[in-house]
Coordinates of C-alpha atoms and ligand atoms in Angstrom, one line a residue:
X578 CA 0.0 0.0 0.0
X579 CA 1.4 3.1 -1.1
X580 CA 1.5 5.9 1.4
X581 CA -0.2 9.0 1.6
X582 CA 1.2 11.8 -0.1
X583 CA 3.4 13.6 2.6
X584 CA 4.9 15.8 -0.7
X585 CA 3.6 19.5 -1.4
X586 CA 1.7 19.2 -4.9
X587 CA 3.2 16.6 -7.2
X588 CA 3.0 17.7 -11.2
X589 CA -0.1 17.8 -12.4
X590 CA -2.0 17.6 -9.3
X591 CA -5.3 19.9 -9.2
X592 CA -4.3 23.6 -7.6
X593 CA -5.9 24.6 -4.9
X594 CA -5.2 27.7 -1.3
X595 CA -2.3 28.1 -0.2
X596 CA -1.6 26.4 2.8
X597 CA -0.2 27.4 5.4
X598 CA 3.3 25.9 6.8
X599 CA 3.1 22.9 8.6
X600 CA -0.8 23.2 9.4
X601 CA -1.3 23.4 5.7
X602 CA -5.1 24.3 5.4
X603 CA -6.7 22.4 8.3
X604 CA -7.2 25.7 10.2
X605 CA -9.9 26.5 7.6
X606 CA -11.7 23.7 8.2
X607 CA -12.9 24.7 11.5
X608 CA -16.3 26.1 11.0
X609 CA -19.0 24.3 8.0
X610 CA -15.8 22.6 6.2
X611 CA -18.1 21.3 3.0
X612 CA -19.3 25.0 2.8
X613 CA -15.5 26.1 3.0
X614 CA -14.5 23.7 0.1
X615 CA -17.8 24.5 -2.1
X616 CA -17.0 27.9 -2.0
X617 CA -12.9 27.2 -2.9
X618 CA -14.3 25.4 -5.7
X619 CA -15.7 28.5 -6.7
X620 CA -12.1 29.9 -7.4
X621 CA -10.0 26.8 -8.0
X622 CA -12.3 24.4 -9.8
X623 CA -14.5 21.6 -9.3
X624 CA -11.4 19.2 -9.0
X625 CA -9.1 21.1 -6.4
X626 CA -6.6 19.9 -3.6
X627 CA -6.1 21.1 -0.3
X628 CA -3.0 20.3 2.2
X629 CA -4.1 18.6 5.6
X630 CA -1.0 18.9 7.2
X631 CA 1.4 17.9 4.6
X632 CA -1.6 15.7 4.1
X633 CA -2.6 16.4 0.0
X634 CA -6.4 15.8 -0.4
X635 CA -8.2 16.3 -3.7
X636 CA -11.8 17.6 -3.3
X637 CA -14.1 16.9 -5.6
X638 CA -17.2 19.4 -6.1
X639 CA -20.6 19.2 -7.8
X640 CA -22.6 16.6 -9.8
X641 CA -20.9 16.4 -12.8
X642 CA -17.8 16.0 -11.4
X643 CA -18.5 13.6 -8.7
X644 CA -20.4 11.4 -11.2
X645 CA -17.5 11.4 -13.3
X646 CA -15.1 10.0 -10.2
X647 CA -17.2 7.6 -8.7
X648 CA -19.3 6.0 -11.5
X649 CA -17.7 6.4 -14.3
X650 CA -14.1 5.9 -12.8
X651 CA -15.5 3.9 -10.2
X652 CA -12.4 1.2 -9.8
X653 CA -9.9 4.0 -9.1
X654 CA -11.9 6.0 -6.6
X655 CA -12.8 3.1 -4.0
X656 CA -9.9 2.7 -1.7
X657 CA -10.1 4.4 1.8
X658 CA -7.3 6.3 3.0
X659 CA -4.5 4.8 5.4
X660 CA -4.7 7.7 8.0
X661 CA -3.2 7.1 10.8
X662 CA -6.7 7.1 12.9
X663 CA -8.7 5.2 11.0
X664 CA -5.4 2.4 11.3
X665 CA -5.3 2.7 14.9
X666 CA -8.9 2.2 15.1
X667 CA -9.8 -0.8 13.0
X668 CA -6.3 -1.3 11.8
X669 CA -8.0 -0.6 7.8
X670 CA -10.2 -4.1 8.3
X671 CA -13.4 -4.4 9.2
X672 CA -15.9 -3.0 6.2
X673 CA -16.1 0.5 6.3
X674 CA -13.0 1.7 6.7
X675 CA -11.2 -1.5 5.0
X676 CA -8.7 -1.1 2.3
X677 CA -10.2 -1.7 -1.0
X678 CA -9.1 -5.3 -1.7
X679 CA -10.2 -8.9 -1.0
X680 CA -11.1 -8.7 2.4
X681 CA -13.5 -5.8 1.6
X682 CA -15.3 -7.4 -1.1
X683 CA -15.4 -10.4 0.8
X684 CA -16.9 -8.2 4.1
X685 CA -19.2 -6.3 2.4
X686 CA -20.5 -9.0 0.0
X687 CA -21.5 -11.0 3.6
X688 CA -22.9 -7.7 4.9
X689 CA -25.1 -7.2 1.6
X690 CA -26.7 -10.6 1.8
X691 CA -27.0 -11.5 5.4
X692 CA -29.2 -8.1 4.9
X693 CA -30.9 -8.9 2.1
X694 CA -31.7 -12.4 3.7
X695 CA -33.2 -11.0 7.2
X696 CA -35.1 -8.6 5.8
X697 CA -35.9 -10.9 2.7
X698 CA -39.5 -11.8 4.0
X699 CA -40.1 -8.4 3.5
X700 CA -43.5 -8.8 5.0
X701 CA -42.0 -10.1 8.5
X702 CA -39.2 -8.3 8.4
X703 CA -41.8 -5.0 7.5
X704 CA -44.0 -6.3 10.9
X705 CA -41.1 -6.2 13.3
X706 CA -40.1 -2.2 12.2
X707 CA -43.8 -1.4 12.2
X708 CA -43.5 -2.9 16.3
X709 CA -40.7 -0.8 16.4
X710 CA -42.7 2.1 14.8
X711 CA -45.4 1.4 17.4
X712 CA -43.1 1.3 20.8
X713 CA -41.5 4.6 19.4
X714 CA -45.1 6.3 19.2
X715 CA -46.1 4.8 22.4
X716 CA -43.0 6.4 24.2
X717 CA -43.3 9.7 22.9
X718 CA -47.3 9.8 23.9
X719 CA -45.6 9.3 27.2
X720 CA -44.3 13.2 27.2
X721 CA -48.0 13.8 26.9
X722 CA -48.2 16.4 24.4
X723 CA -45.4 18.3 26.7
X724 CA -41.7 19.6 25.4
X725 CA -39.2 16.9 24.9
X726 CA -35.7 16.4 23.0
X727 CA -37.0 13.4 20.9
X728 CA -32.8 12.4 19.9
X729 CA -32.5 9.5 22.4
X730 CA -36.1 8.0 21.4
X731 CA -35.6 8.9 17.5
X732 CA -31.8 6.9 18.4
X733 CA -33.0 4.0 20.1
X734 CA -36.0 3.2 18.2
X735 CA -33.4 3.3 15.2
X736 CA -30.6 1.5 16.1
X737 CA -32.9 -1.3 17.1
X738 CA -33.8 -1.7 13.7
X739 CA -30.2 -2.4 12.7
X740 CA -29.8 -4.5 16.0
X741 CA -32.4 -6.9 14.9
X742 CA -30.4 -7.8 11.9
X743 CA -27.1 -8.2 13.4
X744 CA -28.0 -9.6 16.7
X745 CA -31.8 -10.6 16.3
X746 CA -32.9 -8.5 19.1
X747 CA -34.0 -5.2 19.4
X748 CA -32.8 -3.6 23.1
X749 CA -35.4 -1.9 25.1
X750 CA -35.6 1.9 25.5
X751 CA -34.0 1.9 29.3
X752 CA -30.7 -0.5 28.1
X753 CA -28.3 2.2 29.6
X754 CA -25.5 0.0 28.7
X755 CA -26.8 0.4 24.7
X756 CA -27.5 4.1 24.8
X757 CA -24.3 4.9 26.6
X758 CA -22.1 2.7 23.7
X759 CA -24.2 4.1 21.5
X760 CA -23.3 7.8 22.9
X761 CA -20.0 7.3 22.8
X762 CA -19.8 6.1 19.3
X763 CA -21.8 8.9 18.3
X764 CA -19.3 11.6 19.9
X765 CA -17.0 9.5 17.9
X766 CA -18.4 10.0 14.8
X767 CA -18.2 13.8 15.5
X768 CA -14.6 13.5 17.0
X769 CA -13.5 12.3 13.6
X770 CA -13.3 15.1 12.1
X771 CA -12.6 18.1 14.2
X772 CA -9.7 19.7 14.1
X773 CA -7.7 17.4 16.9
X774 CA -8.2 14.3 15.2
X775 CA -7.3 16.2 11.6
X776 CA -3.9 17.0 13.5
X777 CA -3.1 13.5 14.7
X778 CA -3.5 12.0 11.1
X779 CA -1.0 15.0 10.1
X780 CA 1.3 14.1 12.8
X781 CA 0.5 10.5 14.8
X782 CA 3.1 11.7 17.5
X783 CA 0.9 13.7 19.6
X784 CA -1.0 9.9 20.6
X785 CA 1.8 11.1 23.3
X786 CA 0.3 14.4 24.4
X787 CA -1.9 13.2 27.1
X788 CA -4.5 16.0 26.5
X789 CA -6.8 17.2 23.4
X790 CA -9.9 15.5 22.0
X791 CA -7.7 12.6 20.7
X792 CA -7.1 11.1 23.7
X793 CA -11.2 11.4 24.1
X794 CA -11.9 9.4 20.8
X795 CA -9.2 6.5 21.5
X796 CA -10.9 5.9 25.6
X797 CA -14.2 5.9 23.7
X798 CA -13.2 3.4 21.3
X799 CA -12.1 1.4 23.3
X800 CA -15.3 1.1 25.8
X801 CA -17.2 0.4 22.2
X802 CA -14.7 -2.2 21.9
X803 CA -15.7 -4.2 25.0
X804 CA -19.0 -3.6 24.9
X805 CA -19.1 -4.9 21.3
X806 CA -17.0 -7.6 22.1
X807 CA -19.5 -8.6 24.9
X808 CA -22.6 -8.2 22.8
X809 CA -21.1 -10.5 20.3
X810 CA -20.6 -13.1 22.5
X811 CA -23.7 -13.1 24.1
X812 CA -26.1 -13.4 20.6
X813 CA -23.6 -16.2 19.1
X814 CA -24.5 -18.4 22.6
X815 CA -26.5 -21.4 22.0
X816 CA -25.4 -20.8 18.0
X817 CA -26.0 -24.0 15.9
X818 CA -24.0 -23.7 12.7
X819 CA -25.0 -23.3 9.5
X820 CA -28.6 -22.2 11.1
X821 CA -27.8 -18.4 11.3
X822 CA -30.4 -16.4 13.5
X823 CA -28.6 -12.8 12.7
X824 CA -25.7 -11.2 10.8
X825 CA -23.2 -12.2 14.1
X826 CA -24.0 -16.1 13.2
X827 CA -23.4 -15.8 9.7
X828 CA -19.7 -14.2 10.1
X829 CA -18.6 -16.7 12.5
X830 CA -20.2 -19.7 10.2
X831 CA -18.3 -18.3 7.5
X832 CA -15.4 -17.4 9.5
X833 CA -15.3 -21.3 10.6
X834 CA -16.0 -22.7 7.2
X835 CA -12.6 -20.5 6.0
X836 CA -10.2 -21.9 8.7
X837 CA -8.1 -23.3 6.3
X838 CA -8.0 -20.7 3.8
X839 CA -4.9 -18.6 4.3
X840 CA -6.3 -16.1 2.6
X841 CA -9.1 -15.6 4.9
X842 CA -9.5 -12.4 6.0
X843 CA -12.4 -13.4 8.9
X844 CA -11.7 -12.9 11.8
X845 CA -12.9 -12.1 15.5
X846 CA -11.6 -8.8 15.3
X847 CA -12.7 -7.9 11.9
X848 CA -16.1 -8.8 13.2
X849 CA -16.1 -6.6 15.9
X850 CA -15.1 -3.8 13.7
X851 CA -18.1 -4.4 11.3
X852 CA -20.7 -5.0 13.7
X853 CA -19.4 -1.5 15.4
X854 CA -19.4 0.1 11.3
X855 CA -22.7 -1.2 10.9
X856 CA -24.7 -0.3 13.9
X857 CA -23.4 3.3 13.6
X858 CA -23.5 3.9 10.1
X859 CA -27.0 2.6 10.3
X860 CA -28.0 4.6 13.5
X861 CA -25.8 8.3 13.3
X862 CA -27.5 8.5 10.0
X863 CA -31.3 7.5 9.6
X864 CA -31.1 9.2 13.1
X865 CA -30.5 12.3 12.2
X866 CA -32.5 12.4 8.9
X867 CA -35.8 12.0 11.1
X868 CA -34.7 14.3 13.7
X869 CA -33.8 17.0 11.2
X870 CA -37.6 15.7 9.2
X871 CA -39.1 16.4 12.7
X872 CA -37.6 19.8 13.1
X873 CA -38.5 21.1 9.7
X874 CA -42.3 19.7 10.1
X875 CA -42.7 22.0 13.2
X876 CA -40.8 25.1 11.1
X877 CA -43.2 24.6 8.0
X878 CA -46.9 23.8 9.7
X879 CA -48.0 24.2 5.8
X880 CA -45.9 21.5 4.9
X881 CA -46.7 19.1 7.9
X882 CA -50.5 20.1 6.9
X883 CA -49.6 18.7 3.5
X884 CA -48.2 15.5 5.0
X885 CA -51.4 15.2 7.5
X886 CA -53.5 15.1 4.8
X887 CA -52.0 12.6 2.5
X888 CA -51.5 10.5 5.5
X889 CA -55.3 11.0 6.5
X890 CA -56.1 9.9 2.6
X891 CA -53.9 7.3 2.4
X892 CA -53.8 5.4 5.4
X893 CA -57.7 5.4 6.5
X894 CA -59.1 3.6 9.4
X895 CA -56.4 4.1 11.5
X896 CA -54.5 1.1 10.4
X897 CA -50.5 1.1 10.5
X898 CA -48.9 2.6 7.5
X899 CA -47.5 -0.4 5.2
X900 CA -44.8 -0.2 2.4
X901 CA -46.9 -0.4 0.3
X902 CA -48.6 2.9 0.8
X903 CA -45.0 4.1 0.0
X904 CA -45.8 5.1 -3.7
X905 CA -49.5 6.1 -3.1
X906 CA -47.8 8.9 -1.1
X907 CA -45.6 11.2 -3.5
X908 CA -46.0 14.2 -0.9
X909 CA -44.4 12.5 2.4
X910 CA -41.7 11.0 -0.6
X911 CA -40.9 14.3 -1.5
X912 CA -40.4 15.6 2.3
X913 CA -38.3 12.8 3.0
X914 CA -35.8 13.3 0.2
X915 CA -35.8 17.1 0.9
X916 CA -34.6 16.5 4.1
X917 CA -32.0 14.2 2.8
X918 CA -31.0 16.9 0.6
X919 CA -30.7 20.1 2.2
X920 CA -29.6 18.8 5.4
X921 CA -27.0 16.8 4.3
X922 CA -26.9 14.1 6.8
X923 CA -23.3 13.4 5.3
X924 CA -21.8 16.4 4.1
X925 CA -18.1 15.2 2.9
X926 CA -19.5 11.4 2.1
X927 CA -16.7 9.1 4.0
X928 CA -12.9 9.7 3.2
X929 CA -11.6 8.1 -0.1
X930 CA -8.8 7.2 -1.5
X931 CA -7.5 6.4 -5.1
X932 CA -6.2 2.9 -6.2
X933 CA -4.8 3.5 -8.9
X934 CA -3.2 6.6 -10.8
X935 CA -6.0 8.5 -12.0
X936 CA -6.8 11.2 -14.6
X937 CA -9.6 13.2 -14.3
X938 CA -10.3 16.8 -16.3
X939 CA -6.5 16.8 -17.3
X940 CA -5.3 16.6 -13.8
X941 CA -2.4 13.9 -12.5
X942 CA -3.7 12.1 -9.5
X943 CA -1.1 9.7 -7.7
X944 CA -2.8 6.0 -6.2
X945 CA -3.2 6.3 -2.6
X946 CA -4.2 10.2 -2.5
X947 CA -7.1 11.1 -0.1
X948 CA -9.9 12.1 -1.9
X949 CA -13.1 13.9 -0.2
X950 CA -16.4 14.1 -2.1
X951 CA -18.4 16.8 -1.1
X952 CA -22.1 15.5 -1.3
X953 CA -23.1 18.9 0.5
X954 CA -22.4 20.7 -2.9
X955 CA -23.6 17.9 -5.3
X956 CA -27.3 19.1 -3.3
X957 CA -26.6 22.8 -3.7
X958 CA -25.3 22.5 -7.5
X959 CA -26.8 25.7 -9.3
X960 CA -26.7 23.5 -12.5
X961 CA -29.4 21.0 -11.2
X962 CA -31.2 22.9 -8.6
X963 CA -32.9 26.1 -8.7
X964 CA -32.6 28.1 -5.6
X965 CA -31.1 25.2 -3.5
X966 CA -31.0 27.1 -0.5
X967 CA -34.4 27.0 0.1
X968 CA -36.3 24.1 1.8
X969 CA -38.9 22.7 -0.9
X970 CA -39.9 19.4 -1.0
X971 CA -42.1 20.1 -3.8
X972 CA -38.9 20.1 -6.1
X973 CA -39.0 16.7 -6.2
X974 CA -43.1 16.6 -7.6
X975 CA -44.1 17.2 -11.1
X976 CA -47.0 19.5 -11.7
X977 CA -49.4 16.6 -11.6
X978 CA -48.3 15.9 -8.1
X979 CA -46.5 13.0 -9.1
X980 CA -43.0 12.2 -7.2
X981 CA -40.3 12.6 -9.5
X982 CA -36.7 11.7 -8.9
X983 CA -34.0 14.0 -9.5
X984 CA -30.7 13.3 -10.6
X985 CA -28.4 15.3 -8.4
X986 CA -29.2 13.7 -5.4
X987 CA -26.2 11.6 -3.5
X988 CA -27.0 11.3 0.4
X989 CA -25.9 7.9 0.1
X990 CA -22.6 8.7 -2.4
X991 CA -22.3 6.4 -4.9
X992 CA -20.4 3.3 -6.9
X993 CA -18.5 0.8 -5.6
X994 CA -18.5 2.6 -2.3
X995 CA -21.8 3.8 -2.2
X996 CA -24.2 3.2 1.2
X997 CA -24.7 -0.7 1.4
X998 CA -28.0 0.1 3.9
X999 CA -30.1 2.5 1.5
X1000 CA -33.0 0.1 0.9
X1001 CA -33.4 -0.2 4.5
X1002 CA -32.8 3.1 5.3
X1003 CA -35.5 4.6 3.1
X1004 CA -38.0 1.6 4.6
X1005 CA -37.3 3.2 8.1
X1006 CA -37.8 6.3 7.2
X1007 CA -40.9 5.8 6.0
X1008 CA -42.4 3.6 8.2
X1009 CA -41.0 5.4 11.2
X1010 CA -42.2 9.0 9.7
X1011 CA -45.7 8.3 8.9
X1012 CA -46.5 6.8 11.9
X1013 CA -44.7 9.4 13.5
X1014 CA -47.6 11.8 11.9
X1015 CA -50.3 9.9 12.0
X1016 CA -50.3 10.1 15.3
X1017 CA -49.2 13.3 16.4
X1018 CA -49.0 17.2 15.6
X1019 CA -45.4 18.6 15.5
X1020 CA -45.1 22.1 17.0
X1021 CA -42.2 23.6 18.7
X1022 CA -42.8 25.1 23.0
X1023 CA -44.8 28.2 22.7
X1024 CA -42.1 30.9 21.9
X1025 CA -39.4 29.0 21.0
X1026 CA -37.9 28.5 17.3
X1027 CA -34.5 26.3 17.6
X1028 CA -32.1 26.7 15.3
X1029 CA -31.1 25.0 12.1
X1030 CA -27.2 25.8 12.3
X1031 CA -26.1 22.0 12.6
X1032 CA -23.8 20.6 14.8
X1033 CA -21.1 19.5 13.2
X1034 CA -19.3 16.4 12.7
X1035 CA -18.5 13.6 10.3
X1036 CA -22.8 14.0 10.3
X1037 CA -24.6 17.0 10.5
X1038 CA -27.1 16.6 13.0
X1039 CA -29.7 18.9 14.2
X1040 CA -28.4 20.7 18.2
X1041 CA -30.5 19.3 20.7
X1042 CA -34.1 20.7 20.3
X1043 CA -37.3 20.2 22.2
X1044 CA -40.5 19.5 20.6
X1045 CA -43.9 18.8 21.5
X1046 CA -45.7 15.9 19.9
X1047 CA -49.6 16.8 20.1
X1048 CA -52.2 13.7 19.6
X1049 CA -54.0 14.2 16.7
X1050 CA -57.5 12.6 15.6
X1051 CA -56.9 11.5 12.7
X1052 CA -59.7 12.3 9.9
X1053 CA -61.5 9.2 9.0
Ligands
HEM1623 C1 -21.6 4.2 3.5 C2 -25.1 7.6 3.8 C3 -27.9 4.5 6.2 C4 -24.3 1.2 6.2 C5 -22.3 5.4 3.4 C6 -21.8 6.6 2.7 C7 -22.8 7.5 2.8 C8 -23.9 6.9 3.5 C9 -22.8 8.9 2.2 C10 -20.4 6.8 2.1 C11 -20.2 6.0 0.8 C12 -18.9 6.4 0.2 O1 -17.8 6.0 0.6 O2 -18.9 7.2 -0.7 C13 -26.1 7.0 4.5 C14 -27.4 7.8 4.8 C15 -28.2 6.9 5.5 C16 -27.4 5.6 5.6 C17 -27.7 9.2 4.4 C18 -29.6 7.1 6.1 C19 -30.4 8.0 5.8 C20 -27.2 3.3 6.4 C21 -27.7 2.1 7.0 C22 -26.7 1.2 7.0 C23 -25.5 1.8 6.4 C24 -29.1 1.9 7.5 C25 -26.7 -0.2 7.6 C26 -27.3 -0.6 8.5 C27 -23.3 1.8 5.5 C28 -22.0 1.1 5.4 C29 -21.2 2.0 4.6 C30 -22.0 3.2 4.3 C31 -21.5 -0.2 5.9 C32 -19.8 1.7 4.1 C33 -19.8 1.0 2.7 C34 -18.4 0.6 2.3 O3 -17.4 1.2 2.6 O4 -18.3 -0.3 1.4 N1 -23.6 5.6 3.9 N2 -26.2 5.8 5.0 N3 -25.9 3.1 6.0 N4 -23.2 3.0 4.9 FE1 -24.8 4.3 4.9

């Protein structure tokens, strides 16, 4: 594996700012970074690098350019990068953050169809999030109409969603020892990025400085770690091989039936790494796409009327909402994909690398150079949208009322690398969302309006907001 490029600019490498010595440009990544590098884009080009600390990233900006990368150069774009973090945290295994070779296809190929194969009764699989839809409702009718932060119910009711899958049980709402792994995993997910954990992959020596948010993130990872390792061994008890209940059994059937292979890449530790990968990826994400959906249905009441009433149309009787009222409901599609679009649930997509020498729009890009694609301004592209700025879900309906899918619309990247749990994402949010609705009125504590500045991280999330959930009739 070839190094990251410690050099300033090789030939032929895309311009970019001038950095500044030894920091190079991370400094100006402290506030909205994937605003920051839209806006460079602006003056040095959709392509452009920047220097992370002698670190040399290329950025890549907007649709086209994006498309061009990841699709239509998909091979070369697909590694991740070796930075010193991510190697001292899953040691570039696991599935996520694995290197792009054998033992990621083999990961993620595992991951892809023990998914597809617990949630391939769609019809069971569709009862057990509708449960989850229903103890989710139930808890927030708790709070009684009165102000709440919904983040640790909206996180919860998630998460359980993914835990069925991996471990075939869901964890109930008080598990303190879930939410607090959970929590921590989540500051991780913001810790990756800030400027502490930028300087460490610049310079891996200050491990040794005993204070800074570094020494936060490794103590965190750790406790995931062993609470991981724990979990694991308590689903795989009582496991009869080759009759896999969850995700967990399947690994360690495969891992067992590989034994001999030397060029098995199973292992315990790899397993603990992709159970951890996919219970957060999973989680931070759908998460924070319905906590953002609830924030802007109590901003826009015309909008959440809109939603009410195609809800009230759709789903009569009171019954629970199904999948298959999914495409009867163009309105609450167009919602959800407006939230996934102008809040940007992952603004810089997940650090990538190139595996191979690449050429893109007459630019010289070495294998092994960090690439960041910035999603954020794939959604804000003037060529595609019109005023992207402002939050309209009816961009995404034709003038008949019909959804209508638009092209420039990434939140879960794309090629080789792209989001493995989209299908069961966009089931989630559904579900989760309508029921959500059906059942109650969104509005924020008299005389409050929280903000919508996002707290940022590796995902933007909403800052902690309460809300009051008000019982609605719905009309028959
Ligand atoms: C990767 C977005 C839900 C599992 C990604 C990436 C994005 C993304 C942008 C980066 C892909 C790249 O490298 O270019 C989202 C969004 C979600 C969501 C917006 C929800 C609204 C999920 C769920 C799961 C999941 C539910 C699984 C339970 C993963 C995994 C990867 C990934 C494992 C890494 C894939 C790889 O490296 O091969 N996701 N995701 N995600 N996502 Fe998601």
């Amino acid at each position: 594996v070839r190094q990251l490029s410690k050099q300033r600019r090789p030939p032929g490498f895309p311009p970019g700012p001038s950095p500044i010595p030894v920091i190079g440009n991370i400094m100006s990544l402290a506030t909205e970074p994937h605003v920051f590098l839209k806006k460079q884009s602006e003056i040095h080009g959709k392509i452009f690098s920047i220097d992370l600390g002698g670190i040399m990233t290329v950025v890549l900006n907007g649709y086209d350019c994006i498309r061009e990368c990841l699709y239509h150069q998909g091979e070369v774009f697909t590694d991740r990068p070796s930075l010193p973090l991510f190697q001292k945290m899953t040691k570039m295994g696991g599935l996520l953050n694995c290197k792009y070779s054998k033992a990621w296809v083999d990961h993620r190929k595992l991951a892809c169809n023990s998914f597809r194969y617990f949630s391939s009764s769609q019809r069971m699989f569709e009862k057990k999030i509708s449960e989850e839809c229903m103890f989710f409702v139930d808890a927030i009718d708790e709070h009684k109409g009165k102000p709440f932060n919904p983040k640790h119910l909206v996180t919860n009711a998630v998460s359980n969603i993914t835990n069925l899958i991996i471990f075939g049980q869901r964890f109930t709402y008080d598990d303190r020892n879930f939410q607090h792994m959970i929590e921590l995993f989540s500051e991780n997910v913001e810790l990756a990025v800030s400027g502490w954990a930028l300087l460490y992959n610049a310079f891996p020596w200050i491990e040794y400085v005993p204070f800074g948010k570094h020494q936060k993130l490794f103590h965190n990872a750790a406790e995931v770690y062993d609470f991981l390792q724990q979990a694991i061994k308590t689903f795989s008890h009582g496991r009869v091989p080759h009759i896999p209940r969850h995700y967990v059994d399947v690994y360690l059937d495969e891992m067992e039936l590989k034994t001999k292979d030397p060029r098995s890449c199973y292992s315990h530790e790899n397993l603990i790494y992709s159970v951890g990968e996919l219970i957060i990826a999973g989680t931070e994400t759908t998460t924070n796409t319905l906590r953002w959906a609830m924030l802007y249905m109590a901003l826009y009441p015309n909008i959440q009327e809109r939603v009410h009433q195609e809800i009230d149309r759709v789903i009569t009787n009171g019954r629970a909402p199904t999948l298959q009222d999914k495409h009867k409901m163009p309105y609450v599609e167009a919602v959800l994909h407006e939230v996934l679009r102008f809040c940007n649930i992952v603004p810089l997509g997940i650090f990538r690398a190139t595996s191979q020498d690449a050429k893109v729009n007459g630019y010289t890009i070495p294998k092994g150079t960090m690439v960041i694609t910035n999603l954020y301004s794939v959604h804000f592209d003037e060529k595609y949208w019109n005023d992207p700025s402002v939050f309209s879900p009816q961009r995404f309906l034709d003038s008949n009322g019909n959804f209508v899918r638009r092209e420039a619309f990434l939140p879960f990247s794309l090629g080789r690398r792209q989001c493995l749990g989209e299908q069961l994402a966009r089931m989630e949010m559904f579900l989760f969302f309508t029921t959500l609705l059906q059942r109650f009125h969104l509005q924020f504590p008299p005389g409050t309006v929280p903000t919508v500045t996002p707290k940022l991280g590796m995902t933007l999330q909403p800052k902690p907001y309460s809300i009051c959930a008000v019982r609605r009739q719905q009309k028959l």
